[in-house]
JSON list of C-alpha atoms in Angstrom, two decimals:
[
{"chain": "Q", "resi": 1493, "resn": "UNK", "atom": "CA", "xyz": [133.95, 179.52, 148.34]},
{"chain": "Q", "resi": 1494, "resn": "UNK", "atom": "CA", "xyz": [137.53, 179.21, 147.12]},
{"chain": "Q", "resi": 1495, "resn": "UNK", "atom": "CA", "xyz": [137.42, 175.54, 148.03]},
{"chain": "Q", "resi": 1496, "resn": "UNK", "atom": "CA", "xyz": [133.82, 174.73, 147.06]},
{"chain": "Q", "resi": 1497, "resn": "UNK", "atom": "CA", "xyz": [133.38, 176.55, 143.75]},
{"chain": "Q", "resi": 1498, "resn": "UNK", "atom": "CA", "xyz": [135.92, 174.80, 141.50]},
{"chain": "Q", "resi": 1499, "resn": "UNK", "atom": "CA", "xyz": [134.24, 172.02, 139.55]},
{"chain": "Q", "resi": 1500, "resn": "UNK", "atom": "CA", "xyz": [136.11, 168.79, 140.11]},
{"chain": "Q", "resi": 1501, "resn": "UNK", "atom": "CA", "xyz": [135.03, 165.16, 140.32]},
{"chain": "Q", "resi": 1502, "resn": "UNK", "atom": "CA", "xyz": [133.26, 165.62, 143.64]},
{"chain": "Q", "resi": 1503, "resn": "UNK", "atom": "CA", "xyz": [131.24, 168.55, 142.29]},
{"chain": "Q", "resi": 1504, "resn": "UNK", "atom": "CA", "xyz": [130.36, 166.53, 139.20]},
{"chain": "Q", "resi": 1505, "resn": "UNK", "atom": "CA", "xyz": [128.94, 163.78, 141.40]},
{"chain": "Q", "resi": 1506, "resn": "UNK", "atom": "CA", "xyz": [126.78, 166.33, 143.24]},
{"chain": "Q", "resi": 1507, "resn": "UNK", "atom": "CA", "xyz": [125.66, 167.84, 139.94]},
{"chain": "Q", "resi": 1508, "resn": "UNK", "atom": "CA", "xyz": [124.84, 164.39, 138.57]},
{"chain": "Q", "resi": 1509, "resn": "UNK", "atom": "CA", "xyz": [122.76, 163.57, 141.64]},
{"chain": "Q", "resi": 1510, "resn": "UNK", "atom": "CA", "xyz": [120.91, 166.87, 141.27]},
{"chain": "Q", "resi": 1511, "resn": "UNK", "atom": "CA", "xyz": [120.12, 166.20, 137.61]},
{"chain": "Q", "resi": 1512, "resn": "UNK", "atom": "CA", "xyz": [119.15, 162.56, 138.09]},
{"chain": "Q", "resi": 1513, "resn": "UNK", "atom": "CA", "xyz": [117.49, 162.60, 141.51]},
{"chain": "Q", "resi": 1514, "resn": "UNK", "atom": "CA", "xyz": [116.55, 166.20, 142.28]},
{"chain": "Q", "resi": 1515, "resn": "UNK", "atom": "CA", "xyz": [117.90, 169.27, 144.00]},
{"chain": "Q", "resi": 1516, "resn": "UNK", "atom": "CA", "xyz": [117.60, 167.98, 147.58]},
{"chain": "Q", "resi": 1517, "resn": "UNK", "atom": "CA", "xyz": [119.76, 164.94, 146.73]},
{"chain": "Q", "resi": 1518, "resn": "UNK", "atom": "CA", "xyz": [122.38, 167.28, 145.26]},
{"chain": "Q", "resi": 1519, "resn": "UNK", "atom": "CA", "xyz": [122.22, 169.70, 148.18]},
{"chain": "Q", "resi": 1520, "resn": "UNK", "atom": "CA", "xyz": [122.60, 166.95, 150.77]},
{"chain": "Q", "resi": 1521, "resn": "UNK", "atom": "CA", "xyz": [125.48, 165.48, 148.77]},
{"chain": "Q", "resi": 1522, "resn": "UNK", "atom": "CA", "xyz": [127.06, 168.95, 148.76]},
{"chain": "Q", "resi": 1523, "resn": "UNK", "atom": "CA", "xyz": [126.53, 169.21, 152.51]},
{"chain": "Q", "resi": 1524, "resn": "UNK", "atom": "CA", "xyz": [128.51, 165.97, 152.83]},
{"chain": "Q", "resi": 1525, "resn": "UNK", "atom": "CA", "xyz": [131.34, 167.69, 150.98]},
{"chain": "Q", "resi": 1526, "resn": "UNK", "atom": "CA", "xyz": [130.95, 170.77, 153.21]},
{"chain": "Q", "resi": 1527, "resn": "UNK", "atom": "CA", "xyz": [131.19, 168.53, 156.28]},
{"chain": "Q", "resi": 1528, "resn": "UNK", "atom": "CA", "xyz": [134.46, 166.97, 155.14]},
{"chain": "Q", "resi": 1529, "resn": "UNK", "atom": "CA", "xyz": [135.81, 170.41, 154.15]},
{"chain": "Q", "resi": 1530, "resn": "UNK", "atom": "CA", "xyz": [134.98, 171.62, 157.65]},
{"chain": "Q", "resi": 1531, "resn": "UNK", "atom": "CA", "xyz": [136.72, 168.58, 159.14]},
{"chain": "Q", "resi": 1532, "resn": "UNK", "atom": "CA", "xyz": [139.91, 169.42, 157.27]},
{"chain": "Q", "resi": 1533, "resn": "UNK", "atom": "CA", "xyz": [139.55, 173.11, 158.14]},
{"chain": "Q", "resi": 1534, "resn": "UNK", "atom": "CA", "xyz": [139.30, 172.17, 161.81]},
{"chain": "Q", "resi": 1535, "resn": "UNK", "atom": "CA", "xyz": [142.38, 169.96, 161.60]},
{"chain": "Q", "resi": 1536, "resn": "UNK", "atom": "CA", "xyz": [144.33, 172.72, 159.89]},
{"chain": "Q", "resi": 1537, "resn": "UNK", "atom": "CA", "xyz": [143.19, 175.67, 161.99]},
{"chain": "Q", "resi": 1538, "resn": "UNK", "atom": "CA", "xyz": [143.44, 173.91, 165.31]},
{"chain": "Q", "resi": 1539, "resn": "UNK", "atom": "CA", "xyz": [146.97, 172.89, 164.39]},
{"chain": "Q", "resi": 1540, "resn": "UNK", "atom": "CA", "xyz": [146.51, 169.20, 165.07]},
{"chain": "Q", "resi": 1541, "resn": "UNK", "atom": "CA", "xyz": [149.84, 168.39, 163.52]},
{"chain": "Q", "resi": 1542, "resn": "UNK", "atom": "CA", "xyz": [149.73, 164.76, 164.54]},
{"chain": "Q", "resi": 1543, "resn": "UNK", "atom": "CA", "xyz": [146.43, 164.09, 162.77]},
{"chain": "Q", "resi": 1544, "resn": "UNK", "atom": "CA", "xyz": [147.32, 166.22, 159.75]},
{"chain": "Q", "resi": 1545, "resn": "UNK", "atom": "CA", "xyz": [150.77, 164.59, 159.72]},
{"chain": "Q", "resi": 1546, "resn": "UNK", "atom": "CA", "xyz": [149.22, 161.11, 159.66]},
{"chain": "Q", "resi": 1547, "resn": "UNK", "atom": "CA", "xyz": [146.86, 162.12, 156.87]},
{"chain": "Q", "resi": 1548, "resn": "UNK", "atom": "CA", "xyz": [149.64, 163.69, 154.84]},
{"chain": "Q", "resi": 1549, "resn": "UNK", "atom": "CA", "xyz": [152.00, 160.77, 155.49]},
{"chain": "Q", "resi": 1550, "resn": "UNK", "atom": "CA", "xyz": [149.29, 158.36, 154.30]},
{"chain": "Q", "resi": 1551, "resn": "UNK", "atom": "CA", "xyz": [148.16, 160.57, 151.44]},
{"chain": "Q", "resi": 1552, "resn": "UNK", "atom": "CA", "xyz": [149.11, 157.97, 148.83]},
{"chain": "Q", "resi": 1553, "resn": "UNK", "atom": "CA", "xyz": [146.82, 155.43, 150.46]},
{"chain": "Q", "resi": 1554, "resn": "UNK", "atom": "CA", "xyz": [144.00, 157.99, 150.68]},
{"chain": "Q", "resi": 1555, "resn": "UNK", "atom": "CA", "xyz": [144.62, 159.07, 147.09]},
{"chain": "Q", "resi": 1556, "resn": "UNK", "atom": "CA", "xyz": [144.62, 155.43, 145.94]},
{"chain": "Q", "resi": 1557, "resn": "UNK", "atom": "CA", "xyz": [141.33, 154.72, 147.70]},
{"chain": "Q", "resi": 1558, "resn": "UNK", "atom": "CA", "xyz": [139.78, 157.96, 146.44]},
{"chain": "Q", "resi": 1559, "resn": "UNK", "atom": "CA", "xyz": [141.05, 157.23, 142.92]},
{"chain": "Q", "resi": 1560, "resn": "UNK", "atom": "CA", "xyz": [139.48, 153.76, 142.89]},
{"chain": "Q", "resi": 1561, "resn": "UNK", "atom": "CA", "xyz": [136.18, 155.10, 144.25]},
{"chain": "Q", "resi": 1562, "resn": "UNK", "atom": "CA", "xyz": [136.12, 157.94, 141.69]},
{"chain": "Q", "resi": 1563, "resn": "UNK", "atom": "CA", "xyz": [136.82, 155.53, 138.82]},
{"chain": "Q", "resi": 1564, "resn": "UNK", "atom": "CA", "xyz": [134.00, 153.24, 139.97]},
{"chain": "Q", "resi": 1565, "resn": "UNK", "atom": "CA", "xyz": [131.58, 156.15, 140.48]},
{"chain": "Q", "resi": 1566, "resn": "UNK", "atom": "CA", "xyz": [132.55, 157.54, 137.07]},
{"chain": "Q", "resi": 1567, "resn": "UNK", "atom": "CA", "xyz": [131.93, 154.21, 135.37]},
{"chain": "Q", "resi": 1568, "resn": "UNK", "atom": "CA", "xyz": [128.58, 153.88, 137.14]},
{"chain": "Q", "resi": 1569, "resn": "UNK", "atom": "CA", "xyz": [127.53, 157.37, 136.03]},
{"chain": "Q", "resi": 1570, "resn": "UNK", "atom": "CA", "xyz": [128.84, 156.80, 132.49]},
{"chain": "Q", "resi": 1571, "resn": "UNK", "atom": "CA", "xyz": [126.84, 153.58, 132.17]},
{"chain": "Q", "resi": 1572, "resn": "UNK", "atom": "CA", "xyz": [123.68, 154.87, 133.86]},
{"chain": "Q", "resi": 1573, "resn": "UNK", "atom": "CA", "xyz": [120.52, 155.42, 131.88]},
{"chain": "Q", "resi": 1574, "resn": "UNK", "atom": "CA", "xyz": [119.05, 158.90, 132.47]},
{"chain": "Q", "resi": 1575, "resn": "UNK", "atom": "CA", "xyz": [116.03, 158.93, 134.74]},
{"chain": "Q", "resi": 1576, "resn": "UNK", "atom": "CA", "xyz": [113.60, 160.16, 132.08]},
{"chain": "Q", "resi": 1577, "resn": "UNK", "atom": "CA", "xyz": [114.64, 157.25, 129.84]},
{"chain": "Q", "resi": 1578, "resn": "UNK", "atom": "CA", "xyz": [114.85, 154.63, 132.56]},
{"chain": "Q", "resi": 1579, "resn": "UNK", "atom": "CA", "xyz": [111.93, 152.79, 134.07]},
{"chain": "Q", "resi": 1580, "resn": "UNK", "atom": "CA", "xyz": [113.80, 152.79, 137.39]},
{"chain": "Q", "resi": 1581, "resn": "UNK", "atom": "CA", "xyz": [112.46, 155.45, 139.75]},
{"chain": "Q", "resi": 1582, "resn": "UNK", "atom": "CA", "xyz": [114.17, 154.41, 142.98]},
{"chain": "Q", "resi": 1583, "resn": "UNK", "atom": "CA", "xyz": [116.52, 157.02, 144.41]},
{"chain": "Q", "resi": 1584, "resn": "UNK", "atom": "CA", "xyz": [119.22, 156.63, 147.02]},
{"chain": "Q", "resi": 1585, "resn": "UNK", "atom": "CA", "xyz": [118.25, 157.82, 150.48]},
{"chain": "Q", "resi": 1586, "resn": "UNK", "atom": "CA", "xyz": [119.20, 161.34, 151.50]},
{"chain": "Q", "resi": 1587, "resn": "UNK", "atom": "CA", "xyz": [121.36, 159.96, 154.30]},
{"chain": "Q", "resi": 1588, "resn": "UNK", "atom": "CA", "xyz": [123.24, 157.72, 151.86]},
{"chain": "Q", "resi": 1589, "resn": "UNK", "atom": "CA", "xyz": [123.81, 160.70, 149.55]},
{"chain": "Q", "resi": 1590, "resn": "UNK", "atom": "CA", "xyz": [125.21, 162.72, 152.44]},
{"chain": "Q", "resi": 1591, "resn": "UNK", "atom": "CA", "xyz": [127.38, 159.98, 153.96]},
{"chain": "Q", "resi": 1592, "resn": "UNK", "atom": "CA", "xyz": [128.78, 158.78, 150.64]},
{"chain": "Q", "resi": 1593, "resn": "UNK", "atom": "CA", "xyz": [129.99, 162.30, 149.82]},
{"chain": "Q", "resi": 1594, "resn": "UNK", "atom": "CA", "xyz": [131.50, 162.70, 153.29]},
{"chain": "Q", "resi": 1595, "resn": "UNK", "atom": "CA", "xyz": [133.44, 159.48, 152.69]},
{"chain": "Q", "resi": 1596, "resn": "UNK", "atom": "CA", "xyz": [134.56, 160.40, 149.17]},
{"chain": "Q", "resi": 1597, "resn": "UNK", "atom": "CA", "xyz": [135.56, 163.94, 150.11]},
{"chain": "Q", "resi": 1598, "resn": "UNK", "atom": "CA", "xyz": [137.29, 162.90, 153.35]},
{"chain": "Q", "resi": 1599, "resn": "UNK", "atom": "CA", "xyz": [139.41, 160.45, 151.35]},
{"chain": "Q", "resi": 1600, "resn": "UNK", "atom": "CA", "xyz": [140.82, 163.41, 149.43]},
{"chain": "Q", "resi": 1601, "resn": "UNK", "atom": "CA", "xyz": [143.88, 164.67, 151.36]},
{"chain": "Q", "resi": 1602, "resn": "UNK", "atom": "CA", "xyz": [144.29, 167.44, 148.80]},
{"chain": "Q", "resi": 1603, "resn": "UNK", "atom": "CA", "xyz": [141.69, 169.41, 150.77]},
{"chain": "Q", "resi": 1604, "resn": "UNK", "atom": "CA", "xyz": [143.99, 169.39, 153.80]},
{"chain": "Q", "resi": 1605, "resn": "UNK", "atom": "CA", "xyz": [146.93, 170.43, 151.65]},
{"chain": "Q", "resi": 1606, "resn": "UNK", "atom": "CA", "xyz": [144.75, 173.20, 150.17]},
{"chain": "Q", "resi": 1607, "resn": "UNK", "atom": "CA", "xyz": [144.09, 174.57, 153.66]},
{"chain": "Q", "resi": 1608, "resn": "UNK", "atom": "CA", "xyz": [147.74, 174.30, 154.67]},
{"chain": "Q", "resi": 1609, "resn": "UNK", "atom": "CA", "xyz": [148.73, 176.32, 151.61]},
{"chain": "Q", "resi": 1610, "resn": "UNK", "atom": "CA", "xyz": [145.84, 178.80, 151.50]},
{"chain": "Q", "resi": 1611, "resn": "UNK", "atom": "CA", "xyz": [145.43, 179.76, 155.17]},
{"chain": "Q", "resi": 1612, "resn": "UNK", "atom": "CA", "xyz": [148.68, 181.72, 155.41]},
{"chain": "Q", "resi": 1613, "resn": "UNK", "atom": "CA", "xyz": [147.66, 183.52, 152.23]},
{"chain": "Q", "resi": 1614, "resn": "UNK", "atom": "CA", "xyz": [144.45, 184.64, 153.93]},
{"chain": "Q", "resi": 1615, "resn": "UNK", "atom": "CA", "xyz": [146.45, 185.94, 156.89]},
{"chain": "Q", "resi": 1616, "resn": "UNK", "atom": "CA", "xyz": [145.42, 183.23, 159.32]},
{"chain": "Q", "resi": 1617, "resn": "UNK", "atom": "CA", "xyz": [148.20, 182.25, 161.69]},
{"chain": "Q", "resi": 1618, "resn": "UNK", "atom": "CA", "xyz": [147.53, 178.72, 162.88]},
{"chain": "Q", "resi": 1619, "resn": "UNK", "atom": "CA", "xyz": [149.78, 178.73, 165.95]},
{"chain": "Q", "resi": 1620, "resn": "UNK", "atom": "CA", "xyz": [148.16, 181.82, 167.52]},
{"chain": "Q", "resi": 1621, "resn": "UNK", "atom": "CA", "xyz": [144.55, 181.03, 166.68]},
{"chain": "Q", "resi": 1622, "resn": "UNK", "atom": "CA", "xyz": [142.15, 181.04, 169.61]},
{"chain": "Q", "resi": 1623, "resn": "UNK", "atom": "CA", "xyz": [139.52, 178.36, 169.93]},
{"chain": "Q", "resi": 1624, "resn": "UNK", "atom": "CA", "xyz": [136.73, 180.88, 169.25]},
{"chain": "Q", "resi": 1625, "resn": "UNK", "atom": "CA", "xyz": [138.31, 182.24, 166.06]},
{"chain": "Q", "resi": 1626, "resn": "UNK", "atom": "CA", "xyz": [139.10, 178.69, 164.93]},
{"chain": "Q", "resi": 1627, "resn": "UNK", "atom": "CA", "xyz": [135.47, 177.68, 165.51]},
{"chain": "Q", "resi": 1628, "resn": "UNK", "atom": "CA", "xyz": [134.29, 180.75, 163.60]},
{"chain": "Q", "resi": 1629, "resn": "UNK", "atom": "CA", "xyz": [136.57, 179.85, 160.69]},
{"chain": "Q", "resi": 1630, "resn": "UNK", "atom": "CA", "xyz": [135.39, 176.23, 160.58]},
{"chain": "Q", "resi": 1631, "resn": "UNK", "atom": "CA", "xyz": [131.74, 177.35, 160.77]},
{"chain": "Q", "resi": 1632, "resn": "UNK", "atom": "CA", "xyz": [132.45, 179.82, 157.97]},
{"chain": "Q", "resi": 1633, "resn": "UNK", "atom": "CA", "xyz": [133.90, 177.04, 155.81]},
{"chain": "Q", "resi": 1634, "resn": "UNK", "atom": "CA", "xyz": [130.85, 174.86, 156.45]},
{"chain": "Q", "resi": 1635, "resn": "UNK", "atom": "CA", "xyz": [128.25, 177.56, 155.89]},
{"chain": "Q", "resi": 1636, "resn": "UNK", "atom": "CA", "xyz": [130.05, 179.08, 152.89]},
{"chain": "Q", "resi": 1637, "resn": "UNK", "atom": "CA", "xyz": [130.33, 175.69, 151.25]},
{"chain": "Q", "resi": 1638, "resn": "UNK", "atom": "CA", "xyz": [126.73, 174.81, 152.12]},
{"chain": "Q", "resi": 1639, "resn": "UNK", "atom": "CA", "xyz": [125.45, 178.07, 150.61]},
{"chain": "Q", "resi": 1640, "resn": "UNK", "atom": "CA", "xyz": [127.41, 177.31, 147.43]},
{"chain": "Q", "resi": 1641, "resn": "UNK", "atom": "CA", "xyz": [125.87, 173.83, 147.14]},
{"chain": "Q", "resi": 1642, "resn": "UNK", "atom": "CA", "xyz": [122.37, 175.21, 147.75]},
{"chain": "Q", "resi": 1643, "resn": "UNK", "atom": "CA", "xyz": [122.85, 177.81, 145.01]},
{"chain": "Q", "resi": 1644, "resn": "UNK", "atom": "CA", "xyz": [124.45, 175.40, 142.53]},
{"chain": "Q", "resi": 1645, "resn": "UNK", "atom": "CA", "xyz": [122.12, 172.45, 143.08]},
{"chain": "Q", "resi": 1646, "resn": "UNK", "atom": "CA", "xyz": [119.09, 174.73, 143.36]},
{"chain": "Q", "resi": 1647, "resn": "UNK", "atom": "CA", "xyz": [119.87, 176.31, 139.99]},
{"chain": "Q", "resi": 1648, "resn": "UNK", "atom": "CA", "xyz": [120.56, 172.96, 138.33]},
{"chain": "Q", "resi": 1649, "resn": "UNK", "atom": "CA", "xyz": [117.46, 171.46, 139.93]},
{"chain": "Q", "resi": 1650, "resn": "UNK", "atom": "CA", "xyz": [115.38, 174.27, 138.45]},
{"chain": "Q", "resi": 1651, "resn": "UNK", "atom": "CA", "xyz": [116.35, 173.38, 134.88]},
{"chain": "Q", "resi": 1652, "resn": "UNK", "atom": "CA", "xyz": [116.57, 169.61, 135.21]},
{"chain": "Q", "resi": 1653, "resn": "UNK", "atom": "CA", "xyz": [112.97, 169.06, 134.08]},
{"chain": "Q", "resi": 1654, "resn": "UNK", "atom": "CA", "xyz": [113.75, 170.87, 130.84]},
{"chain": "Q", "resi": 1655, "resn": "UNK", "atom": "CA", "xyz": [116.57, 168.51, 129.92]},
{"chain": "Q", "resi": 1656, "resn": "UNK", "atom": "CA", "xyz": [115.74, 165.81, 127.39]},
{"chain": "Q", "resi": 1657, "resn": "UNK", "atom": "CA", "xyz": [116.88, 162.21, 127.40]},
{"chain": "Q", "resi": 1658, "resn": "UNK", "atom": "CA", "xyz": [119.73, 162.72, 124.93]},
{"chain": "Q", "resi": 1659, "resn": "UNK", "atom": "CA", "xyz": [121.03, 165.75, 126.85]},
{"chain": "Q", "resi": 1660, "resn": "UNK", "atom": "CA", "xyz": [120.95, 163.79, 130.10]},
{"chain": "Q", "resi": 1661, "resn": "UNK", "atom": "CA", "xyz": [122.69, 160.86, 128.42]},
{"chain": "Q", "resi": 1662, "resn": "UNK", "atom": "CA", "xyz": [125.43, 163.22, 127.17]},
{"chain": "Q", "resi": 1663, "resn": "UNK", "atom": "CA", "xyz": [125.78, 164.77, 130.65]},
{"chain": "Q", "resi": 1664, "resn": "UNK", "atom": "CA", "xyz": [126.14, 161.25, 132.13]},
{"chain": "Q", "resi": 1665, "resn": "UNK", "atom": "CA", "xyz": [128.76, 160.26, 129.57]},
{"chain": "Q", "resi": 1666, "resn": "UNK", "atom": "CA", "xyz": [130.85, 163.42, 129.91]},
{"chain": "Q", "resi": 1667, "resn": "UNK", "atom": "CA", "xyz": [130.67, 163.65, 133.70]},
{"chain": "Q", "resi": 1668, "resn": "UNK", "atom": "CA", "xyz": [131.29, 159.90, 134.12]},
{"chain": "Q", "resi": 1669, "resn": "UNK", "atom": "CA", "xyz": [134.34, 160.12, 131.88]},
{"chain": "Q", "resi": 1670, "resn": "UNK", "atom": "CA", "xyz": [135.68, 163.21, 133.68]},
{"chain": "Q", "resi": 1671, "resn": "UNK", "atom": "CA", "xyz": [135.16, 161.65, 137.13]},
{"chain": "Q", "resi": 1672, "resn": "UNK", "atom": "CA", "xyz": [136.92, 158.43, 136.06]},
{"chain": "Q", "resi": 1673, "resn": "UNK", "atom": "CA", "xyz": [139.79, 160.43, 134.52]},
{"chain": "Q", "resi": 1674, "resn": "UNK", "atom": "CA", "xyz": [140.21, 162.37, 137.78]},
{"chain": "Q", "resi": 1675, "resn": "UNK", "atom": "CA", "xyz": [140.26, 159.07, 139.66]},
{"chain": "Q", "resi": 1676, "resn": "UNK", "atom": "CA", "xyz": [142.87, 157.68, 137.26]},
{"chain": "Q", "resi": 1677, "resn": "UNK", "atom": "CA", "xyz": [144.88, 160.87, 137.70]},
{"chain": "Q", "resi": 1678, "resn": "UNK", "atom": "CA", "xyz": [144.86, 160.33, 141.47]},
{"chain": "Q", "resi": 1679, "resn": "UNK", "atom": "CA", "xyz": [146.24, 156.83, 140.95]},
{"chain": "Q", "resi": 1680, "resn": "UNK", "atom": "CA", "xyz": [148.96, 158.02, 138.60]},
{"chain": "Q", "resi": 1681, "resn": "UNK", "atom": "CA", "xyz": [150.13, 161.06, 140.57]}
]
């Protein structure tokens, strides 16, 4: 939950998909994020220093790619017409929602850095971790994150039909701007 709960650009994309396309689109997008979080948890806990070293050594490339993608996604959301105002009723496929969030979240090496910093604080010693306890930890990351996305997207999906066109337009503008700013921040830092 420590990793999944903070609202950043990836969470805003999931929230936007929930509001515009429905709770299942948001939940599956969130599960894509949970999958990439679990991938990074596995790398960290299993102590695959070569893989984590490559990712960290190439973090500027990953950050650049993630920054560009976030800027483009932010612009697309900012410019989008809310569903209740638009005549367009075609939604992305559930698989595309899932895979696109896996790709966006996996391109964020900050998740790996988060695990490298936070795990010692939780008392997890990477070098002495057994395979079973590592698998339990990775499963816990996945299921904890998945539960968070189900709760968040389920709650947002419950109120989405009560949101008017102007409110949805404002949500699109604000979230698109925030996502693009986060992407620009990744390019600058």
